[in-house]
Coordinates of C-alpha atoms in Angstrom, one line a residue:
M43 CA -8.5 20.6 28.6
V44 CA -11.7 22.7 29.1
P45 CA -14.6 23.1 31.2
S46 CA -12.8 25.1 33.7
M47 CA -12.3 28.4 31.7
T48 CA -16.3 27.9 31.0
L49 CA -18.2 27.2 34.4
I50 CA -15.8 29.4 36.3
R51 CA -14.5 33.3 35.0
Q52 CA -11.8 33.8 38.0
C53 CA -9.9 30.5 36.2
A54 CA -7.4 32.3 34.3
P55 CA -4.5 30.6 32.7
R56 CA -1.8 31.9 34.6
P57 CA -0.8 32.0 38.5
R58 CA -1.6 35.6 40.3
P59 CA 0.3 37.0 43.4
L60 CA -0.7 34.9 46.2
P61 CA 0.7 36.1 49.6
D62 CA -2.8 35.6 51.3
I63 CA -2.7 32.2 49.9
V64 CA 0.7 31.9 51.1
A65 CA 0.1 33.9 54.5
R66 CA -3.0 31.0 55.4
V67 CA -0.7 28.2 54.8
N68 CA 2.7 29.2 56.4
S69 CA 0.1 29.9 59.5
V70 CA -1.4 26.5 59.2
A71 CA 2.0 24.8 58.4
T72 CA 3.8 26.4 61.2
A73 CA 0.5 25.2 63.8
A74 CA 0.8 21.8 62.7
Q75 CA 4.3 21.3 63.1
G76 CA 4.3 23.3 66.5
K77 CA 2.5 20.8 68.0
G78 CA 4.0 18.4 70.3
K79 CA 7.5 20.7 69.7
G80 CA 6.9 24.0 71.1
K81 CA 8.3 25.3 67.9
P82 CA 7.7 25.1 64.2
K83 CA 10.2 23.5 61.8
T84 CA 12.3 25.5 59.7
N85 CA 12.9 24.1 56.2
T86 CA 15.1 26.1 53.6
C87 CA 13.7 23.7 50.4
P88 CA 13.8 26.0 47.3
P89 CA 9.8 26.1 46.1
G90 CA 9.4 23.0 43.6
T91 CA 12.3 20.8 45.2
R92 CA 9.9 18.0 46.3
L93 CA 7.7 18.4 43.0
L94 CA 11.1 18.0 41.2
R95 CA 12.2 14.8 42.9
A96 CA 8.4 13.3 42.1
G97 CA 8.6 14.1 39.0
A98 CA 12.3 12.9 38.7
V99 CA 11.4 9.5 39.8
A100 CA 7.9 8.9 37.9
F101 CA 9.8 10.1 34.5
L102 CA 12.8 7.5 35.4
L103 CA 10.4 5.0 36.1
V104 CA 9.2 5.4 32.7
I105 CA 11.8 5.1 30.8
V106 CA 13.6 2.5 32.3
G107 CA 9.9 0.6 31.7
W108 CA 10.0 1.4 28.1
L109 CA 13.8 -0.2 28.2
V110 CA 12.2 -3.4 29.2
Y111 CA 9.8 -2.9 27.0
A112 CA 12.3 -2.4 24.1
A113 CA 14.3 -5.4 25.6
I114 CA 11.6 -7.9 25.1
G115 CA 9.7 -6.5 22.0
G116 CA 11.9 -8.5 19.8
K117 CA 12.1 -7.3 16.3
G118 CA 9.5 -4.1 15.3
G119 CA 8.7 -4.0 19.2
A120 CA 9.9 -0.6 20.5
L121 CA 11.8 0.1 17.5
Q122 CA 11.4 -0.4 14.3
E123 CA 12.7 3.1 12.8
T124 CA 11.5 2.4 9.5
D125 CA 10.3 6.3 8.7
L126 CA 14.3 6.9 10.2
T127 CA 15.5 4.9 7.4
V128 CA 13.3 6.6 4.8
Y129 CA 15.5 9.5 5.9
R130 CA 18.4 8.8 5.7
D131 CA 18.2 7.3 2.5
G132 CA 17.1 10.8 1.1
G133 CA 19.6 12.2 2.6
L134 CA 22.2 10.1 1.1
I135 CA 20.7 10.5 -2.3
V136 CA 21.1 14.2 -1.9
R137 CA 24.5 13.4 -1.2
H138 CA 24.8 11.7 -4.4
V139 CA 25.2 8.1 -2.5
R140 CA 24.8 4.9 -4.7
P141 CA 22.9 3.0 -4.9
F142 CA 20.6 5.6 -3.6
Y143 CA 21.0 8.1 -6.2
N144 CA 20.2 7.5 -9.6
P145 CA 22.4 10.0 -11.7
H146 CA 20.4 8.6 -14.8
A147 CA 17.2 10.6 -12.9
Y148 CA 16.2 13.8 -13.6
D149 CA 14.6 14.3 -10.2
P150 CA 16.5 11.4 -8.5
L151 CA 14.8 12.2 -4.9
Y152 CA 11.5 11.3 -6.3
D153 CA 12.0 8.9 -8.9
W154 CA 13.6 6.6 -6.0
G155 CA 11.8 3.6 -5.8
G156 CA 11.7 3.4 -2.6
Y157 CA 12.9 1.6 0.8
S158 CA 11.7 -2.2 1.6
S159 CA 9.1 -4.1 -0.4
L160 CA 6.8 -1.8 0.8
A161 CA 8.3 0.9 -1.6
L162 CA 8.5 4.0 0.9
K163 CA 9.0 7.0 -1.0
F164 CA 10.3 10.2 0.3
T165 CA 7.6 11.9 0.8
Y166 CA 9.0 15.1 2.2
T167 CA 9.7 18.2 0.9
P168 CA 13.4 18.9 -0.8
F169 CA 14.4 21.0 2.3
A170 CA 13.8 18.0 4.3
A171 CA 15.6 16.0 2.2
I172 CA 18.8 18.6 2.5
V173 CA 18.6 18.3 6.3
F174 CA 18.3 14.5 6.3
A175 CA 21.4 15.1 4.1
V176 CA 23.5 16.1 7.2
V177 CA 21.9 14.0 8.9
S178 CA 23.1 10.6 7.2
F179 CA 26.6 11.3 8.2
I180 CA 26.0 9.7 11.5
P181 CA 26.5 6.2 11.4
W182 CA 23.4 3.6 11.2
T183 CA 23.9 2.3 14.8
V184 CA 24.9 5.8 15.9
L185 CA 21.4 7.3 14.3
E186 CA 19.4 4.5 16.0
G187 CA 20.2 5.9 19.3
V188 CA 20.3 9.7 18.7
S189 CA 16.6 9.1 17.7
V190 CA 15.8 7.9 20.3
V191 CA 17.5 10.6 22.8
V192 CA 16.2 13.6 20.4
N193 CA 12.8 12.3 20.5
M194 CA 12.3 12.2 24.3
V195 CA 14.5 15.3 25.2
C196 CA 12.4 17.1 22.7
F197 CA 9.3 15.4 24.2
A198 CA 10.4 16.8 27.5
A199 CA 11.2 19.9 26.0
A200 CA 7.9 20.6 24.2
L201 CA 5.9 20.0 27.8
W202 CA 8.8 22.5 29.6
F203 CA 7.5 25.5 26.7
T204 CA 3.7 24.7 27.1
F205 CA 4.0 25.2 31.2
Y206 CA 6.2 27.9 30.1
G207 CA 3.5 29.6 27.9
L208 CA 0.8 28.3 31.0
G209 CA 3.2 30.8 33.4
L210 CA 5.3 28.6 35.3
S211 CA 8.4 31.1 35.3
D212 CA 9.9 29.0 38.3
R213 CA 12.3 27.1 36.9
R214 CA 12.3 24.5 39.9
V215 CA 8.5 24.1 39.2
R216 CA 8.6 23.8 36.0
L217 CA 10.5 21.0 35.2
G218 CA 9.2 18.9 38.5
A219 CA 5.6 19.6 36.5
T220 CA 7.1 18.7 32.9
L221 CA 8.7 15.6 34.6
L222 CA 5.7 14.4 36.5
A223 CA 3.7 15.4 32.6
A224 CA 6.1 13.5 30.7
A225 CA 5.9 10.2 32.7
L226 CA 2.3 10.5 32.9
T227 CA 1.7 10.7 28.9
F228 CA 4.6 9.1 27.7
W229 CA 2.7 6.3 27.1
L230 CA 0.6 7.6 24.6
Q231 CA 0.3 6.1 21.6
P232 CA 1.9 8.8 19.0
V233 CA 4.3 9.8 21.6
V234 CA 6.3 5.9 21.6
R235 CA 4.9 5.1 18.0
T236 CA 7.1 8.5 17.2
I237 CA 9.9 7.2 19.0
N238 CA 9.2 3.6 17.2
L239 CA 9.8 5.0 13.5
G240 CA 12.7 7.2 14.2
Q241 CA 9.7 9.9 13.3
I242 CA 10.5 13.9 13.7
N243 CA 6.7 14.8 14.8
L244 CA 8.4 15.6 18.9
I245 CA 11.2 17.5 17.4
L246 CA 8.8 19.9 15.3
M247 CA 6.5 20.5 18.3
A248 CA 9.3 21.3 20.7
A249 CA 10.3 23.7 18.0
I250 CA 7.2 25.0 17.5
M251 CA 5.5 25.7 21.0
W252 CA 9.4 27.1 21.8
D253 CA 8.8 29.7 18.9
L254 CA 5.6 30.8 19.6
T255 CA 5.4 30.8 23.8
Q256 CA 8.1 33.3 24.1
P257 CA 7.8 36.7 25.4
D258 CA 7.3 39.0 22.8
H259 CA 10.7 41.4 24.2
T260 CA 13.7 40.2 25.5
K261 CA 14.7 41.3 29.3
S262 CA 16.5 43.8 27.9
G263 CA 13.6 45.2 26.0
R264 CA 14.4 44.2 22.4
Y265 CA 11.7 42.6 20.1
R266 CA 12.1 39.0 19.0
W267 CA 11.7 39.5 15.8
W268 CA 12.6 36.1 14.6
K269 CA 9.3 34.7 16.3
G270 CA 7.8 33.1 14.0
V271 CA 10.2 31.6 11.5
A272 CA 11.0 28.3 13.2
T273 CA 7.4 27.6 12.4
G274 CA 7.9 28.6 9.0
V275 CA 11.0 25.9 9.0
A276 CA 8.9 23.4 10.5
A277 CA 6.6 24.1 7.9
G278 CA 9.1 23.6 5.1
I279 CA 10.3 20.4 6.4
K280 CA 6.9 18.8 6.9
L281 CA 3.8 20.9 6.2
T282 CA 1.3 20.5 8.5
P283 CA 2.9 23.6 10.4
L284 CA 1.3 25.9 7.8
I285 CA -1.9 25.9 10.1
F286 CA -0.6 28.2 12.7
I287 CA 0.0 31.1 9.4
P288 CA -3.7 31.6 9.6
Y289 CA -3.5 31.1 13.1
L290 CA -1.0 34.0 13.0
L291 CA -3.1 36.5 10.8
V292 CA -6.9 36.0 11.9
T293 CA -5.3 37.1 15.8
R294 CA -3.2 40.0 14.6
K295 CA 0.1 38.5 15.0
W296 CA 1.5 40.2 11.9
R297 CA 5.6 39.9 13.0
E298 CA 4.9 36.5 14.0
A299 CA 3.1 35.4 10.8
A300 CA 6.0 37.6 8.4
G301 CA 8.3 35.6 10.4
C302 CA 6.7 32.0 9.7
V303 CA 5.9 32.9 5.8
A304 CA 9.8 34.0 5.9
G305 CA 10.8 31.2 7.0
F306 CA 9.3 28.6 5.2
V307 CA 10.2 30.3 1.8
G308 CA 13.4 30.2 3.1
T309 CA 12.8 26.8 3.0
V310 CA 11.9 26.7 -0.3
A311 CA 14.6 28.9 -2.1
I312 CA 17.6 26.4 -0.4
G313 CA 16.0 24.1 -1.9
F314 CA 15.7 25.4 -5.2
V315 CA 19.6 26.3 -4.8
I316 CA 20.6 23.0 -3.8
L317 CA 18.1 20.6 -5.9
P318 CA 16.4 22.5 -8.5
H319 CA 14.5 19.7 -10.5
D320 CA 13.3 17.6 -7.5
S321 CA 12.1 21.4 -6.2
S322 CA 10.6 22.0 -9.9
K323 CA 9.1 18.6 -9.6
W324 CA 7.4 19.2 -6.2
W325 CA 6.5 22.2 -5.9
L326 CA 5.8 23.1 -9.6
H327 CA 4.7 20.1 -11.1
G328 CA 2.1 19.1 -8.9
L329 CA 3.7 16.4 -6.8
V330 CA 3.1 18.2 -3.6
V331 CA -0.6 17.7 -3.9
S332 CA -1.2 15.3 -6.8
D333 CA 0.1 11.8 -6.0
G334 CA -1.4 11.3 -2.9
N335 CA -0.4 7.4 -3.4
R336 CA 3.2 8.1 -2.2
T337 CA 2.1 8.6 1.4
G338 CA 0.0 5.4 1.0
F339 CA -4.0 4.0 1.3
T340 CA -6.0 7.1 2.1
G341 CA -8.2 4.9 4.2
W342 CA -5.7 2.9 5.9
A343 CA -6.8 2.6 9.6
G344 CA -3.8 4.6 11.0
N345 CA -4.5 7.4 8.8
Q346 CA -6.6 9.6 11.4
S347 CA -7.8 12.3 9.5
L348 CA -10.7 13.7 8.4
R349 CA -10.0 12.5 4.8
G350 CA -9.4 9.2 5.9
L351 CA -12.5 8.7 8.2
I352 CA -14.5 10.1 5.5
T353 CA -12.7 7.5 2.7
R354 CA -13.5 4.5 5.1
L355 CA -17.3 5.5 5.0
S356 CA -17.6 6.1 1.2
G357 CA -16.3 2.9 0.4
S358 CA -13.8 4.4 -2.1
I359 CA -11.3 7.1 -2.0
A360 CA -12.8 8.7 -5.5
A361 CA -16.3 9.1 -3.2
G362 CA -15.3 10.5 -0.2
Q363 CA -13.4 13.2 -2.3
D364 CA -16.8 16.1 -1.9
A365 CA -17.4 15.6 1.1
W366 CA -13.9 15.7 2.5
I367 CA -13.5 19.3 0.7
V368 CA -17.0 20.2 2.9
A369 CA -15.7 18.9 6.0
V370 CA -12.5 20.8 6.0
V371 CA -14.0 24.0 5.2
L372 CA -15.9 23.5 8.3
A373 CA -13.4 22.2 10.7
L374 CA -11.1 25.6 9.1
V375 CA -13.3 27.9 10.4
G376 CA -14.3 26.2 13.3
G377 CA -10.7 25.6 14.5
I378 CA -9.3 28.6 13.4
T379 CA -12.7 30.7 15.6
A380 CA -11.9 28.6 18.5
A381 CA -7.9 29.6 18.3
L382 CA -9.1 33.5 18.0
L383 CA -11.4 33.3 20.7
L384 CA -9.2 31.6 23.2
E385 CA -6.5 33.7 21.8
R386 CA -8.1 36.9 22.7
A387 CA -9.5 36.0 25.9
G388 CA -5.6 35.3 27.0
Y389 CA -5.2 31.8 26.6
Q390 CA -2.4 31.3 24.4
V391 CA -1.1 28.0 25.0
P392 CA -5.3 26.5 24.4
A393 CA -5.6 28.3 21.4
I394 CA -2.3 26.8 19.6
L395 CA -3.6 23.7 20.5
A396 CA -6.4 24.3 19.0
A397 CA -4.2 24.9 15.4
A398 CA -2.6 22.5 15.9
L399 CA -5.7 19.8 15.8
T400 CA -7.4 21.8 13.6
G401 CA -3.8 20.8 11.3
L402 CA -4.2 17.1 12.2
L403 CA -8.3 16.8 11.4
V404 CA -8.1 18.5 8.1
S405 CA -4.4 17.6 7.0
P406 CA -5.2 14.8 3.8
I407 CA -2.8 12.4 5.8
S408 CA -2.6 12.4 9.7
W409 CA -1.0 9.1 10.8
D410 CA -1.4 7.8 14.0
H411 CA 2.1 9.3 15.6
H412 CA 1.0 12.2 14.1
W413 CA -1.2 13.3 17.2
V414 CA 1.6 14.0 19.6
W415 CA -0.1 17.0 20.3
I416 CA -2.4 15.0 22.6
A417 CA 0.1 15.2 25.3
L418 CA 0.3 18.7 25.3
A419 CA -3.3 19.1 25.5
V420 CA -3.5 16.6 28.5
A421 CA -0.7 18.6 30.4
T422 CA -3.1 21.5 29.8
A423 CA -6.0 20.3 30.8
G424 CA -4.1 19.0 34.2
Y425 CA -2.7 22.2 34.6
Y426 CA -6.4 24.1 34.7
A427 CA -7.5 21.2 36.4
I428 CA -5.2 22.5 39.1
A429 CA -5.9 26.0 39.1
A430 CA -10.1 25.2 39.3
W431 CA -9.5 22.6 41.8
R432 CA -7.3 25.7 43.8
R433 CA -9.7 28.2 43.4
G434 CA -12.4 25.9 44.8
A435 CA -14.3 25.2 41.3
K436 CA -14.5 21.5 42.2
G437 CA -17.1 20.8 39.8
A438 CA -14.6 22.2 37.0
A439 CA -11.9 20.4 38.5
R440 CA -13.7 17.2 38.0
W441 CA -14.5 17.6 34.3
L442 CA -10.7 18.9 33.6
W443 CA -10.0 15.6 35.2
L444 CA -12.4 13.6 33.5
A445 CA -11.2 14.7 29.8
V446 CA -7.6 14.3 31.4
A447 CA -8.9 10.5 31.7
G448 CA -10.9 10.5 28.9
M449 CA -7.9 11.7 26.2
I450 CA -5.3 9.7 27.9
F451 CA -7.8 6.4 27.2
T452 CA -8.4 7.1 23.8
Y453 CA -4.5 7.3 22.9
A454 CA -3.2 5.7 25.7
A455 CA -1.1 2.5 23.5
W456 CA -2.7 -0.5 25.0
P457 CA -1.5 -3.7 24.6
D458 CA -3.2 -5.3 22.1
A459 CA -3.0 -8.8 24.1
I460 CA -5.9 -7.1 26.3
F461 CA -8.4 -7.1 23.8
T462 CA -7.5 -10.1 21.4
H463 CA -4.8 -12.2 19.9
A464 CA -4.3 -11.2 17.0
R465 CA -1.8 -8.7 16.2
N466 CA -3.1 -6.7 13.4
L467 CA 0.0 -3.8 13.3
S468 CA 3.3 -6.4 13.6
N469 CA 5.0 -6.9 16.9
F470 CA 3.7 -2.5 17.4
S471 CA -0.3 -3.6 17.9
L472 CA -0.6 -1.2 20.4
G473 CA -3.4 1.2 21.2
L474 CA -7.2 1.2 20.5
L475 CA -6.6 1.8 16.5
W476 CA -5.0 -1.7 16.2
L477 CA -7.9 -3.7 17.4
Q478 CA -9.6 -4.3 14.1
K479 CA -8.2 -6.0 11.3
N480 CA -6.3 -3.3 8.7
T481 CA -5.2 -3.4 4.9
S482 CA -1.3 -4.6 4.7
P483 CA -0.1 -1.4 3.1
R484 CA 1.9 -3.5 0.4
I485 CA -1.7 -4.4 -1.1
F486 CA -2.4 -0.8 -2.1
M487 CA 0.9 -0.5 -3.1
L488 CA 0.4 -3.0 -5.5
H489 CA -3.1 -2.8 -6.8
G490 CA -4.2 0.6 -5.4
D491 CA -8.2 1.1 -4.4
R492 CA -9.9 -2.0 -3.8
P493 CA -13.6 -2.0 -2.5
S494 CA -12.8 -5.3 -1.1
Y495 CA -10.8 -3.6 1.7
V496 CA -11.9 -4.3 5.2
E497 CA -11.6 -0.8 6.5
Y498 CA -15.1 -0.2 4.2
H499 CA -16.2 -2.7 5.8
W500 CA -16.2 -1.9 9.4
H501 CA -19.4 -2.1 11.7
G502 CA -20.1 -1.7 15.1
F503 CA -17.6 -0.7 17.3
Q504 CA -15.1 -1.2 15.1
L505 CA -15.9 2.5 13.6
I506 CA -15.3 3.6 17.1
W507 CA -12.8 2.2 17.7
G508 CA -11.2 1.8 14.4
N509 CA -11.8 6.2 14.2
A510 CA -10.7 7.0 17.9
Y511 CA -8.5 10.1 17.5
I512 CA -10.8 11.6 14.8
L513 CA -13.7 11.2 16.9
G514 CA -11.6 12.1 20.2
G515 CA -10.0 15.4 17.8
M516 CA -13.6 16.2 16.6
T517 CA -14.8 16.4 20.3
L518 CA -12.2 18.4 21.4
L519 CA -12.7 20.8 18.6
I520 CA -16.2 21.2 19.4
F521 CA -15.3 21.6 23.4
L522 CA -12.7 24.0 22.4
L523 CA -15.3 26.3 20.4
A524 CA -17.7 26.7 22.9
I525 CA -15.3 27.6 25.0
G526 CA -14.2 30.1 23.0
F527 CA -17.4 31.6 22.9
R528 CA -18.5 31.2 26.2
L529 CA -15.3 33.3 27.5
R530 CA -16.3 36.3 24.6
N531 CA -19.9 36.2 25.9
S532 CA -18.3 36.5 29.4
G533 CA -16.4 39.2 28.9
S534 CA -13.5 37.5 31.5
P535 CA -10.4 39.8 31.2
A536 CA -7.7 38.2 29.8
P537 CA -4.7 37.3 32.1
E538 CA -1.4 38.7 32.0
P539 CA 1.0 36.8 29.9
P540 CA 4.4 35.4 30.6
A541 CA 6.4 38.2 31.7
T542 CA 9.6 36.5 32.4
D543 CA 12.2 35.0 29.7
A544 CA 12.2 31.6 29.0
T545 CA 15.4 30.9 30.5
D546 CA 15.0 33.2 33.7
A547 CA 15.1 31.5 36.7
T548 CA 12.7 32.6 39.7
D549 CA 12.6 36.2 40.4
A550 CA 16.4 37.3 42.1
T551 CA 14.3 40.3 43.7
N552 CA 11.2 39.0 46.2
P553 CA 13.6 37.0 48.1
A554 CA 10.3 37.6 50.9
S555 CA 7.8 36.2 48.4
T556 CA 10.7 33.0 48.0
A557 CA 10.7 32.5 51.1
D558 CA 6.8 32.2 51.9
A559 CA 7.1 30.4 48.8
T560 CA 9.4 27.8 49.8
D561 CA 7.4 27.7 53.3
A562 CA 3.9 26.9 51.4
T563 CA 5.8 24.1 49.4
D564 CA 7.0 22.4 52.5
A565 CA 2.8 22.3 53.9
T566 CA 2.1 20.1 51.3
D567 CA 2.6 16.8 50.7
A568 CA 5.6 15.4 48.8
S569 CA 4.1 13.5 46.5
G570 CA 1.1 16.3 45.5
A571 CA -2.1 15.4 47.9
A572 CA -2.5 18.8 49.2
D573 CA -4.0 21.1 48.1
A574 CA -2.5 24.8 49.5
V575 CA -5.6 26.9 48.5
D576 CA -7.5 24.7 51.2
V577 CA -5.2 25.7 53.7
T578 CA -5.7 22.0 56.1
V579 CA -2.9 19.8 55.6
E580 CA -5.1 17.0 56.2
T581 CA -7.6 17.4 52.6
G582 CA -4.9 16.3 50.8
A583 CA -6.9 16.1 47.4
A584 CA -4.9 18.0 44.7
S585 CA -1.5 16.9 43.0
A586 CA 1.9 18.1 43.4
T587 CA 1.9 20.2 40.3
D588 CA -1.0 22.2 42.6
A589 CA 0.7 22.7 45.3
T590 CA 3.7 24.1 43.6
D591 CA 2.1 26.3 41.1
A592 CA 0.6 28.0 44.5
T593 CA 3.6 29.0 45.8
A594 CA 5.8 30.4 42.6
P595 CA 7.0 33.9 43.1
A596 CA 4.8 36.7 41.4
P597 CA 6.5 37.7 37.5
A598 CA 8.1 40.5 37.2
P599 CA 6.7 43.6 35.1
A600 CA 7.0 43.5 31.3
A601 CA 10.0 44.3 29.9
A602 CA 8.9 47.2 28.0
P603 CA 9.3 47.4 24.2

């Protein structure tokens, strides 16, 4: 994601007007088309058409592949939806539906014995249970399909908002880039694991990216006073988005921070109104922080947080407590500093990702499926790699493509059959994390912490693959921090933020520019092999996003407050 910003000052995160480049591309395209035919061809395709077609085909193939996997994966393969079941049961308790609801319990939501033989308890906020109560009205067979579709849509939506934050204001170009990025990152293990469990990580990520990448003002000049509220509501469902409050505060986005706090406080208030006893136990009697065993074994392989890493290295949960607190402080300081420096330099999306990454590292529990933010990191790194290549900084582009490849390798849903015949996570043994044996959650539920657990005895490459997400996240955070300091020291001017509304179409006020953009798009290969900056059609080195990104019309001036 990152070396581009450290090695070249001119690689801004937003495209700038490129009339000179478009003119050069048009001249080359015209000459190439005119050879042997006497006159140039006229192409009326809107900018981004070929990119959109390529993205649609690629994403369709990925979805078909997932459907095949779901068909042959068997029970517990592509779909387990264990967490979705817990969500629904929590909602049924709110609705006083028996046998889930115990009328004699003071706080029936958190006194519930749990789902399945693993006794999986409800570990979310009271407000989350209220939301799930609405969801529980949907029949289960329908809900299973709805969960898959909603997760896939929200996955694409999160990428859509990411590319908007990066500056792709042309809808057709942005949709093509979104579909290509979705095809590239769909088979990351956190993404397919979220779908597998019926989790809500992709939904919350999409809501946060929509919330934080909006411009401050609408096209009519009205201030978006609600910015930050959706992030606060997301935190009221699942606490990890609270990391964005310090990010908004240190970057002096006071109104967004206030909206985030207001949204979060509002969810707490709703919880006390509807579920007063459960809310009291959760917020006032320490359940939110004290009963860590409700979530499962902290040292389990699936916990890819600093606490999980330190617990496994320490040999027990208690032994790693002090070291974890020190690590959390260091990660918070480093991560929020990186977000601050990137935000000040004008790189909003990398700043948001730095904050999200910090939250994943410092949270006591970050299950493997929580790391869906890596998909946005891959897309962002690819965007900057193309921008670097287009501006002639090929060395920086190579580093960025190396970062993309490294993230995909580390977080990909590798089939376990490639490496081993053992299945260490039922039929869903995808990804490097599950190459090593791990402790059954049921054993921990029955016996508590034991020094004999296999995670405490990992050695050699087991320590690397078993902690792959944490090590990868720490590496990314260090890179982002280094980039932030490099940008501060270089004094690079901050790029302009996106000037058009998230729902804007292309700039209709500049038809000449749009026509030039169309010609430039036509000069590139449909599969994204040509580089618009290299001018010659024969080079064919950059991706489709490069070609179409260079063709996007210049954004309109930002709306006045």
